[in-house]
mmCIF file of C-alpha atoms in Angstrom:
data_model
loop_
_atom_site.group_PDB
_atom_site.id
_atom_site.type_symbol
_atom_site.label_atom_id
_atom_site.label_comp_id
_atom_site.label_asym_id
_atom_site.label_seq_id
_atom_site.Cartn_x
_atom_site.Cartn_y
_atom_site.Cartn_z
ATOM 1 C CA MET A 1 -11.312 -25.698 74.196
ATOM 2 C CA ILE A 2 -11.254 -26.302 70.443
ATOM 3 C CA ASN A 3 -13.240 -29.251 69.117
ATOM 4 C CA GLY A 4 -10.886 -32.056 68.133
ATOM 5 C CA HIS A 5 -8.540 -31.275 71.008
ATOM 6 C CA GLY A 6 -5.866 -33.820 71.941
ATOM 7 C CA ASP A 7 -6.707 -37.361 72.946
ATOM 8 C CA ASP A 8 -10.340 -37.842 71.867
ATOM 9 C CA LEU A 9 -10.576 -41.582 72.436
ATOM 10 C CA TYR A 10 -13.761 -41.037 74.462
ATOM 11 C CA ARG A 11 -15.597 -40.056 71.263
ATOM 12 C CA TYR A 12 -15.021 -43.347 69.494
ATOM 13 C CA ARG A 13 -15.255 -46.279 71.901
ATOM 14 C CA HIS A 14 -18.741 -47.104 70.596
ATOM 15 C CA LEU A 15 -17.582 -47.237 66.955
ATOM 16 C CA SER A 16 -15.283 -50.227 67.145
ATOM 17 C CA SER A 17 -15.755 -53.753 68.424
ATOM 18 C CA LYS A 18 -11.963 -54.014 68.651
ATOM 19 C CA GLU A 19 -9.810 -52.693 71.464
ATOM 20 C CA ILE A 20 -8.752 -49.260 70.256
ATOM 21 C CA ILE A 21 -5.003 -48.640 70.187
ATOM 22 C CA ASN A 22 -4.470 -44.973 70.880
ATOM 23 C CA PHE A 23 -1.755 -43.159 68.907
ATOM 24 C CA SER A 24 -3.522 -39.810 69.301
ATOM 25 C CA SER A 25 -2.294 -39.351 72.871
ATOM 26 C CA ASN A 26 1.320 -38.448 73.647
ATOM 27 C CA VAL A 27 1.051 -40.573 76.802
ATOM 28 C CA CYS A 28 3.164 -43.743 76.494
ATOM 29 C CA ALA A 29 1.404 -47.099 76.728
ATOM 30 C CA GLY A 30 4.472 -48.841 78.162
ATOM 31 C CA THR A 31 4.590 -46.799 81.376
ATOM 32 C CA ASN A 32 4.512 -48.968 84.512
ATOM 33 C CA ARG A 33 1.756 -47.774 86.891
ATOM 34 C CA GLN A 34 1.273 -50.953 88.907
ATOM 35 C CA GLY A 35 2.755 -49.654 92.160
ATOM 36 C CA LEU A 36 0.729 -46.442 91.970
ATOM 37 C CA GLU A 37 -2.519 -48.246 91.204
ATOM 38 C CA GLU A 38 -2.096 -50.565 94.199
ATOM 39 C CA TYR A 39 -1.251 -47.645 96.483
ATOM 40 C CA LEU A 40 -4.216 -45.536 95.370
ATOM 41 C CA GLN A 41 -6.628 -48.398 95.974
ATOM 42 C CA LYS A 42 -5.564 -48.442 99.626
ATOM 43 C CA MET A 43 -6.014 -44.681 99.901
ATOM 44 C CA LEU A 44 -9.490 -44.535 98.317
ATOM 45 C CA PRO A 45 -11.436 -43.926 101.587
ATOM 46 C CA ILE A 46 -9.301 -40.851 102.289
ATOM 47 C CA PHE A 47 -9.876 -39.396 98.799
ATOM 48 C CA ILE A 48 -13.615 -39.737 99.242
ATOM 49 C CA GLY A 49 -14.021 -38.768 102.892
ATOM 50 C CA GLU A 50 -11.481 -36.006 103.547
ATOM 51 C CA TYR A 51 -10.801 -32.559 102.126
ATOM 52 C CA PRO A 52 -7.375 -32.125 100.562
ATOM 53 C CA GLU A 53 -5.237 -29.113 101.441
ATOM 54 C CA PRO A 54 -6.691 -25.884 99.952
ATOM 55 C CA GLU A 55 -3.337 -25.556 98.195
ATOM 56 C CA PRO A 56 -0.965 -28.555 97.932
ATOM 57 C CA TYR A 57 1.610 -27.152 100.375
ATOM 58 C CA GLN A 58 3.359 -30.441 101.195
ATOM 59 C CA LEU A 59 3.613 -31.473 97.571
ATOM 60 C CA ALA A 60 4.992 -28.051 96.634
ATOM 61 C CA GLU A 61 7.604 -28.395 99.388
ATOM 62 C CA ARG A 62 8.702 -31.786 98.081
ATOM 63 C CA LEU A 63 8.870 -30.532 94.496
ATOM 64 C CA ALA A 64 10.902 -27.504 95.616
ATOM 65 C CA LEU A 65 13.354 -29.785 97.399
ATOM 66 C CA TYR A 66 13.646 -32.016 94.349
ATOM 67 C CA HIS A 67 14.295 -29.065 92.006
ATOM 68 C CA ASP A 68 16.526 -27.171 94.449
ATOM 69 C CA VAL A 69 14.320 -24.073 94.531
ATOM 70 C CA SER A 70 12.276 -22.427 97.281
ATOM 71 C CA THR A 71 8.703 -23.443 98.061
ATOM 72 C CA GLN A 72 7.558 -19.996 96.919
ATOM 73 C CA GLU A 73 8.934 -20.830 93.464
ATOM 74 C CA VAL A 74 6.631 -23.847 92.934
ATOM 75 C CA LEU A 75 2.871 -23.868 92.357
ATOM 76 C CA VAL A 76 1.089 -27.224 91.975
ATOM 77 C CA THR A 77 -1.765 -27.223 89.443
ATOM 78 C CA HIS A 78 -4.637 -29.349 88.159
ATOM 79 C CA GLY A 79 -2.547 -30.491 85.207
ATOM 80 C CA ALA A 80 -0.372 -28.179 83.132
ATOM 81 C CA THR A 81 -3.572 -26.847 81.545
ATOM 82 C CA GLU A 82 -4.631 -25.124 84.766
ATOM 83 C CA GLY A 83 -1.195 -23.527 84.768
ATOM 84 C CA ILE A 84 -1.814 -22.150 81.270
ATOM 85 C CA TYR A 85 -5.127 -20.585 82.294
ATOM 86 C CA LEU A 86 -3.716 -19.191 85.540
ATOM 87 C CA VAL A 87 -0.892 -17.446 83.688
ATOM 88 C CA ALA A 88 -3.331 -16.078 81.118
ATOM 89 C CA GLN A 89 -5.600 -14.773 83.898
ATOM 90 C CA ALA A 90 -2.794 -13.279 85.980
ATOM 91 C CA PHE A 91 -1.603 -11.263 82.971
ATOM 92 C CA SER A 92 -5.012 -10.582 81.452
ATOM 93 C CA GLY A 93 -5.348 -7.977 78.728
ATOM 94 C CA LYS A 94 -1.737 -8.259 77.554
ATOM 95 C CA ASN A 95 -0.374 -8.954 74.070
ATOM 96 C CA SER A 96 0.413 -12.651 73.710
ATOM 97 C CA ALA A 97 2.495 -14.038 70.843
ATOM 98 C CA ILE A 98 2.384 -17.795 70.246
ATOM 99 C CA LEU A 99 5.024 -19.773 68.351
ATOM 100 C CA GLN A 100 3.027 -21.944 65.945
ATOM 101 C CA PRO A 101 2.053 -24.631 65.198
ATOM 102 C CA THR A 102 1.510 -25.622 68.797
ATOM 103 C CA PHE A 103 -0.947 -26.612 71.529
ATOM 104 C CA ASN A 104 -4.257 -24.805 70.968
ATOM 105 C CA GLU A 105 -4.837 -24.126 74.648
ATOM 106 C CA TYR A 106 -2.426 -21.161 74.758
ATOM 107 C CA ALA A 107 -4.601 -19.263 72.287
ATOM 108 C CA ASP A 108 -7.832 -20.412 73.927
ATOM 109 C CA ALA A 109 -6.729 -19.375 77.425
ATOM 110 C CA THR A 110 -5.333 -16.002 76.432
ATOM 111 C CA LYS A 111 -8.438 -15.117 74.423
ATOM 112 C CA VAL A 112 -10.649 -15.968 77.411
ATOM 113 C CA PHE A 113 -8.760 -13.396 79.488
ATOM 114 C CA GLY A 114 -8.765 -10.595 76.943
ATOM 115 C CA HIS A 115 -5.298 -10.893 75.444
ATOM 116 C CA GLN A 116 -4.546 -9.629 71.965
ATOM 117 C CA VAL A 117 -3.215 -12.815 70.385
ATOM 118 C CA SER A 118 -0.831 -13.098 67.460
ATOM 119 C CA SER A 119 0.997 -16.032 65.890
ATOM 120 C CA PHE A 120 4.570 -16.268 64.685
ATOM 121 C CA PHE A 121 6.413 -19.167 63.069
ATOM 122 C CA SER A 122 10.106 -18.605 63.775
ATOM 123 C CA LEU A 123 11.969 -17.695 66.967
ATOM 124 C CA GLY A 124 13.598 -14.859 65.053
ATOM 125 C CA GLU A 125 10.208 -13.241 64.350
ATOM 126 C CA ILE A 126 8.851 -12.356 67.788
ATOM 127 C CA PRO A 127 6.300 -9.533 67.320
ATOM 128 C CA ASP A 128 7.532 -6.137 68.517
ATOM 129 C CA ASN A 129 4.442 -5.534 70.675
ATOM 130 C CA ALA A 130 4.557 -8.877 72.530
ATOM 131 C CA ASP A 131 4.188 -8.796 76.330
ATOM 132 C CA LEU A 132 4.120 -12.598 76.623
ATOM 133 C CA VAL A 133 5.633 -15.239 74.362
ATOM 134 C CA TRP A 134 4.285 -18.797 74.583
ATOM 135 C CA LEU A 135 6.605 -21.671 73.646
ATOM 136 C CA CYS A 136 6.083 -25.415 73.922
ATOM 137 C CA ASN A 137 9.432 -27.163 74.369
ATOM 138 C CA PRO A 138 9.455 -30.005 73.328
ATOM 139 C CA ASN A 139 6.783 -28.730 71.011
ATOM 140 C CA ASN A 140 3.406 -30.333 70.451
ATOM 141 C CA PRO A 141 2.661 -31.435 67.692
ATOM 142 C CA THR A 142 6.109 -31.404 66.049
ATOM 143 C CA GLY A 143 8.253 -32.890 68.821
ATOM 144 C CA ARG A 144 10.916 -30.255 68.139
ATOM 145 C CA VAL A 145 13.211 -29.003 70.938
ATOM 146 C CA TRP A 146 14.737 -25.523 70.913
ATOM 147 C CA ASP A 147 18.220 -25.532 72.421
ATOM 148 C CA ILE A 148 19.149 -23.789 75.655
ATOM 149 C CA PRO A 149 21.623 -21.228 74.187
ATOM 150 C CA THR A 150 19.013 -19.986 71.685
ATOM 151 C CA LEU A 151 16.329 -19.616 74.344
ATOM 152 C CA ARG A 152 18.735 -18.009 76.820
ATOM 153 C CA PHE A 153 19.709 -15.413 74.216
ATOM 154 C CA LEU A 154 16.054 -14.597 73.515
ATOM 155 C CA ILE A 155 15.168 -14.319 77.198
ATOM 156 C CA GLU A 156 18.101 -12.081 78.036
ATOM 157 C CA SER A 157 17.762 -9.906 74.932
ATOM 158 C CA HIS A 158 14.011 -9.352 75.570
ATOM 159 C CA PRO A 159 13.853 -8.550 79.319
ATOM 160 C CA ASP A 160 10.453 -6.856 78.936
ATOM 161 C CA ILE A 161 8.824 -9.995 77.494
ATOM 162 C CA LEU A 162 7.526 -12.765 79.748
ATOM 163 C CA PHE A 163 8.457 -16.149 78.266
ATOM 164 C CA VAL A 164 5.990 -18.906 79.183
ATOM 165 C CA ILE A 165 7.736 -22.178 78.338
ATOM 166 C CA ASP A 166 5.627 -25.319 78.503
ATOM 167 C CA GLN A 167 7.942 -28.244 79.264
ATOM 168 C CA SER A 168 5.171 -30.812 79.677
ATOM 169 C CA TYR A 169 7.087 -33.262 77.463
ATOM 170 C CA GLU A 170 10.487 -32.650 79.073
ATOM 171 C CA TYR A 171 10.718 -36.289 80.157
ATOM 172 C CA PHE A 172 10.426 -37.524 76.547
ATOM 173 C CA THR A 173 13.582 -36.076 75.026
ATOM 174 C CA GLU A 174 17.300 -36.522 75.522
ATOM 175 C CA LYS A 175 18.041 -32.946 74.508
ATOM 176 C CA GLY A 176 18.906 -30.348 77.116
ATOM 177 C CA LEU A 177 16.149 -28.180 78.612
ATOM 178 C CA PHE A 178 15.996 -25.523 81.309
ATOM 179 C CA SER A 179 15.986 -26.772 84.864
ATOM 180 C CA SER A 180 13.681 -25.070 87.349
ATOM 181 C CA ALA A 181 16.744 -23.894 89.294
ATOM 182 C CA GLU A 182 17.982 -22.078 86.168
ATOM 183 C CA ALA A 183 14.637 -20.540 85.289
ATOM 184 C CA VAL A 184 13.905 -18.972 88.684
ATOM 185 C CA TYR A 185 16.905 -16.639 88.323
ATOM 186 C CA TRP A 186 15.072 -14.762 85.567
ATOM 187 C CA ASP A 187 12.142 -12.484 86.314
ATOM 188 C CA ASN A 188 10.670 -13.048 82.837
ATOM 189 C CA VAL A 189 10.466 -16.860 82.634
ATOM 190 C CA ILE A 190 7.698 -19.252 83.673
ATOM 191 C CA LEU A 191 8.081 -23.016 83.231
ATOM 192 C CA LEU A 192 5.077 -25.351 83.023
ATOM 193 C CA HIS A 193 5.515 -29.015 83.968
ATOM 194 C CA SER A 194 3.313 -32.118 83.700
ATOM 195 C CA MET A 195 3.391 -35.195 85.916
ATOM 196 C CA THR A 196 0.304 -36.296 83.974
ATOM 197 C CA LYS A 197 2.445 -36.844 80.887
ATOM 198 C CA ARG A 198 5.496 -38.229 82.667
ATOM 199 C CA TYR A 199 3.636 -40.983 84.502
ATOM 200 C CA ALA A 200 0.852 -41.656 81.967
ATOM 201 C CA ILE A 201 -1.913 -40.582 84.385
ATOM 202 C CA PRO A 202 -4.115 -38.333 82.195
ATOM 203 C CA GLY A 203 -7.207 -39.048 84.268
ATOM 204 C CA ILE A 204 -5.605 -37.746 87.457
ATOM 205 C CA ARG A 205 -4.485 -34.287 86.186
ATOM 206 C CA LEU A 206 -1.319 -33.138 87.938
ATOM 207 C CA GLY A 207 1.174 -30.469 86.948
ATOM 208 C CA TYR A 208 3.070 -27.546 88.406
ATOM 209 C CA ILE A 209 4.599 -24.179 87.612
ATOM 210 C CA THR A 210 8.116 -23.077 88.508
ATOM 211 C CA ALA A 211 9.157 -19.413 88.368
ATOM 212 C CA ASN A 212 10.626 -16.783 90.648
ATOM 213 C CA ALA A 213 8.577 -15.923 93.722
ATOM 214 C CA ILE A 214 7.397 -12.516 92.478
ATOM 215 C CA LEU A 215 5.866 -14.014 89.339
ATOM 216 C CA LEU A 216 4.359 -16.967 91.183
ATOM 217 C CA ASN A 217 2.843 -14.834 93.939
ATOM 218 C CA LYS A 218 0.956 -12.903 91.250
ATOM 219 C CA ILE A 219 -0.386 -16.194 89.884
ATOM 220 C CA ARG A 220 -1.017 -17.745 93.281
ATOM 221 C CA ALA A 221 -3.195 -14.787 94.271
ATOM 222 C CA ILE A 222 -5.867 -15.683 91.705
ATOM 223 C CA ARG A 223 -5.867 -19.483 91.877
ATOM 224 C CA MET A 224 -8.974 -21.288 93.127
ATOM 225 C CA PRO A 225 -8.697 -23.200 96.437
ATOM 226 C CA TRP A 226 -8.910 -27.004 96.258
ATOM 227 C CA SER A 227 -8.273 -27.007 92.522
ATOM 228 C CA VAL A 228 -5.956 -30.013 92.972
ATOM 229 C CA ASN A 229 -7.837 -33.017 94.349
ATOM 230 C CA GLY A 230 -6.694 -35.487 96.970
ATOM 231 C CA MET A 231 -5.915 -38.301 94.553
ATOM 232 C CA ALA A 232 -3.658 -36.030 92.488
ATOM 233 C CA ILE A 233 -1.831 -34.761 95.577
ATOM 234 C CA THR A 234 -1.324 -38.298 96.874
ATOM 235 C CA THR A 235 -0.064 -39.413 93.476
ATOM 236 C CA GLY A 236 2.497 -36.636 93.426
ATOM 237 C CA MET A 237 3.660 -37.443 96.959
ATOM 238 C CA TYR A 238 3.891 -41.149 96.091
ATOM 239 C CA TYR A 239 6.261 -40.472 93.205
ATOM 240 C CA LEU A 240 8.314 -37.859 95.051
ATOM 241 C CA GLU A 241 8.841 -40.239 97.964
ATOM 242 C CA GLN A 242 10.555 -42.432 95.374
ATOM 243 C CA ASN A 243 12.541 -39.454 94.005
ATOM 244 C CA LEU A 244 10.460 -39.290 90.797
ATOM 245 C CA PRO A 245 11.335 -42.802 89.639
ATOM 246 C CA ILE A 246 11.819 -43.978 86.069
ATOM 247 C CA THR A 247 8.709 -45.872 84.953
ATOM 248 C CA LEU A 248 9.482 -45.934 81.223
ATOM 249 C CA ASP A 249 12.578 -46.587 79.111
ATOM 250 C CA VAL A 250 12.551 -43.184 77.407
ATOM 251 C CA ARG A 251 15.542 -43.858 75.158
ATOM 252 C CA ALA A 252 13.909 -47.052 73.883
ATOM 253 C CA GLN A 253 10.656 -45.159 73.341
ATOM 254 C CA ILE A 254 12.409 -42.444 71.319
ATOM 255 C CA LEU A 255 14.227 -45.054 69.218
ATOM 256 C CA GLU A 256 10.942 -46.849 68.600
ATOM 257 C CA GLY A 257 9.431 -43.555 67.486
ATOM 258 C CA LYS A 258 12.287 -43.086 65.020
ATOM 259 C CA ARG A 259 11.795 -46.623 63.703
ATOM 260 C CA LEU A 260 8.083 -46.012 63.236
ATOM 261 C CA ALA A 261 8.729 -42.686 61.495
ATOM 262 C CA GLU A 262 11.306 -44.252 59.166
ATOM 263 C CA LYS A 263 8.943 -47.061 58.138
ATOM 264 C CA LEU A 264 6.084 -44.650 57.469
ATOM 265 C CA SER A 265 8.288 -42.230 55.528
ATOM 266 C CA LYS A 266 8.741 -44.884 52.832
ATOM 267 C CA ILE A 267 5.024 -44.789 51.973
ATOM 268 C CA ASP A 268 4.320 -42.785 48.825
ATOM 269 C CA GLY A 269 2.783 -39.405 49.567
ATOM 270 C CA LEU A 270 3.543 -39.566 53.292
ATOM 271 C CA THR A 271 5.994 -37.017 54.749
ATOM 272 C CA ILE A 272 7.329 -37.289 58.305
ATOM 273 C CA GLU A 273 8.844 -34.259 60.020
ATOM 274 C CA PRO A 274 11.967 -34.649 62.223
ATOM 275 C CA SER A 275 11.257 -34.944 65.950
ATOM 276 C CA ASP A 276 13.274 -34.960 69.185
ATOM 277 C CA THR A 277 10.676 -37.030 71.042
ATOM 278 C CA HIS A 278 8.624 -40.218 70.630
ATOM 279 C CA PHE A 279 5.838 -38.369 68.772
ATOM 280 C CA PHE A 280 5.986 -36.690 65.386
ATOM 281 C CA LEU A 281 4.005 -34.745 62.807
ATOM 282 C CA ALA A 282 3.085 -36.356 59.482
ATOM 283 C CA HIS A 283 1.430 -35.195 56.280
ATOM 284 C CA TYR A 284 -0.358 -37.312 53.677
ATOM 285 C CA GLU A 285 -0.692 -35.836 50.225
ATOM 286 C CA TYR A 286 -3.527 -37.938 48.819
ATOM 287 C CA MET A 287 -6.092 -38.082 51.638
ATOM 288 C CA THR A 288 -7.239 -35.796 54.437
ATOM 289 C CA ALA A 289 -6.139 -36.622 57.944
ATOM 290 C CA ALA A 290 -9.808 -36.794 58.965
ATOM 291 C CA ARG A 291 -10.473 -39.483 56.343
ATOM 292 C CA LEU A 292 -7.332 -41.426 57.209
ATOM 293 C CA LYS A 293 -8.244 -41.263 60.884
ATOM 294 C CA GLU A 294 -11.749 -42.582 60.195
ATOM 295 C CA GLN A 295 -10.530 -45.500 58.078
ATOM 296 C CA LEU A 296 -7.830 -46.513 60.559
ATOM 297 C CA LEU A 297 -10.336 -46.426 63.398
ATOM 298 C CA VAL A 298 -13.228 -48.245 61.723
ATOM 299 C CA GLN A 299 -11.168 -50.857 59.886
ATOM 300 C CA ASN A 300 -8.376 -51.458 62.382
ATOM 301 C CA GLY A 301 -9.260 -49.952 65.751
ATOM 302 C CA LEU A 302 -6.300 -47.538 65.511
ATOM 303 C CA LEU A 303 -6.683 -43.893 66.546
ATOM 304 C CA ILE A 304 -4.394 -41.128 65.265
ATOM 305 C CA ARG A 305 -4.546 -37.380 65.946
ATOM 306 C CA ASP A 306 -6.020 -35.267 63.155
ATOM 307 C CA ALA A 307 -3.729 -32.226 63.384
ATOM 308 C CA SER A 308 -5.487 -30.085 60.795
ATOM 309 C CA ASN A 309 -6.815 -27.681 63.460
ATOM 310 C CA PHE A 310 -3.325 -26.550 64.521
ATOM 311 C CA VAL A 311 -2.531 -23.030 63.287
ATOM 312 C CA GLY A 312 -0.322 -23.226 60.207
ATOM 313 C CA LEU A 313 -1.172 -26.826 59.326
ATOM 314 C CA ASN A 314 -3.611 -28.149 56.726
ATOM 315 C CA SER A 315 -6.093 -30.961 56.180
ATOM 316 C CA GLY A 316 -3.380 -33.523 55.446
ATOM 317 C CA HIS A 317 -1.515 -33.190 58.755
ATOM 318 C CA PHE A 318 -1.752 -35.722 61.566
ATOM 319 C CA ARG A 319 0.269 -36.595 64.648
ATOM 320 C CA ILE A 320 1.359 -40.011 65.843
ATOM 321 C CA ALA A 321 2.814 -40.947 69.226
ATOM 322 C CA ALA A 322 4.774 -44.202 69.151
ATOM 323 C CA GLN A 323 3.383 -46.887 71.437
ATOM 324 C CA LEU A 324 4.383 -50.526 71.945
ATOM 325 C CA LYS A 325 6.320 -52.088 69.055
ATOM 326 C CA GLU A 326 3.590 -54.582 68.217
ATOM 327 C CA HIS A 327 1.044 -51.767 68.125
ATOM 328 C CA ASN A 328 3.276 -49.633 65.930
ATOM 329 C CA ASP A 329 3.695 -52.532 63.495
ATOM 330 C CA LYS A 330 -0.090 -52.796 63.230
ATOM 331 C CA LEU A 331 -0.263 -49.102 62.399
ATOM 332 C CA ILE A 332 2.412 -49.407 59.714
ATOM 333 C CA THR A 333 0.585 -52.311 58.093
ATOM 334 C CA ALA A 334 -2.793 -50.560 58.244
ATOM 335 C CA ILE A 335 -1.553 -47.292 56.737
ATOM 336 C CA ARG A 336 0.236 -49.176 53.974
ATOM 337 C CA HIS A 337 -2.995 -50.993 53.160
ATOM 338 C CA ILE A 338 -5.138 -47.834 53.173
ATOM 339 C CA THR A 339 -2.715 -45.774 51.096
ATOM 340 C CA LYS A 340 -1.668 -48.379 48.493
#
C-alpha cells in the first residue's frame, strides 16, 4: 500500500482541537446508519463468541438472488480491496495494463504477484501485450464514468484480455453501468463491488466479486478461509433482508458535488475536472496539494485528499468528496481565504 493512500484521517486526529471534517474519503457523511448500528449492538455477543462461515455462503446466495445470477457467480470479500488482491493472485505473472490515473491498489496488488505492469491513459491505447486490463468505473480520483457501449465494444473486440472493472462507486452515479447479470455472460469480465462505500461502513470492510463461474472458481480456489468476519457478514445480510435499501439521497449528493465544484472553480488558479459522481479532481496552480491540505487541516479542521501520488498527476492535484452542505460551505470559505 502506497503511503498517502485514501482516507488518512487516522494520521491527523491529534493535530487539531476541532472536529475534523473529512473530504478525503469518498464515503458520504449523510448516509443513515442508525438501523444498522442498533442491530449490530444486539448481535455483538455472536460476533465475539462464534466463528463465522469459512466462506460467506448465505450472503453469497442472497447477493446472487438480488443480482439474478447463480451463487457460483458471486464471491464475497473483505472489502473490494481483497477482491483486487485475489484477482491479482489468481492471475499471477501476467501482463497487467492499468488505465490511469486511478486507484493505486491495482498496481500494488499486481506487482506483489509478479505481474508486468504498464499504464495507459486512454481507452483507445490498450497495450498490445496486455493480459489483464484494470478499469475503475466510476473512476477514482476523477469521478468519470465510461459508457456501456464503449466498454462492451472493447470487451468483445479483445476476447483474449481479461477486463477487471471496479464498480465500487456504482451507487454514486446516475449514469448506466454493467449489471452483474450482464457481466457474467462474458468469460473475460470481472466486476468488483463495494458495500463499504455504498453504506458508509469503511470500518467493517465488505465487498464482493461477480463474474462467470469459471473465472470465480479460479479465484475462489486461492482465497483464505474466514477472510470475511462475522460483523461484515451480518451487515450484508441485514441490508439484503431489506433489499439493499436507499440510505442516501444520491441525486441530491451529486447535485451538491456539482454546486461545490462550481463554487471552487471560480477561485483564481483552481481548476476542477468534470465528474459523474459526488467527488471530483482539482488542481491548484499556486500551491502544492500537500501545503493546501496542511493549511486546511491546521487552520480549519478540514481534510482533503492530496492526489499527487496518482500516476499521471502532479503536486497540485487534490481530490474532494462533497459532504453535507454546511461542511462544503466551510470548505469553500476556507479555500478562498487560503488562496486569496
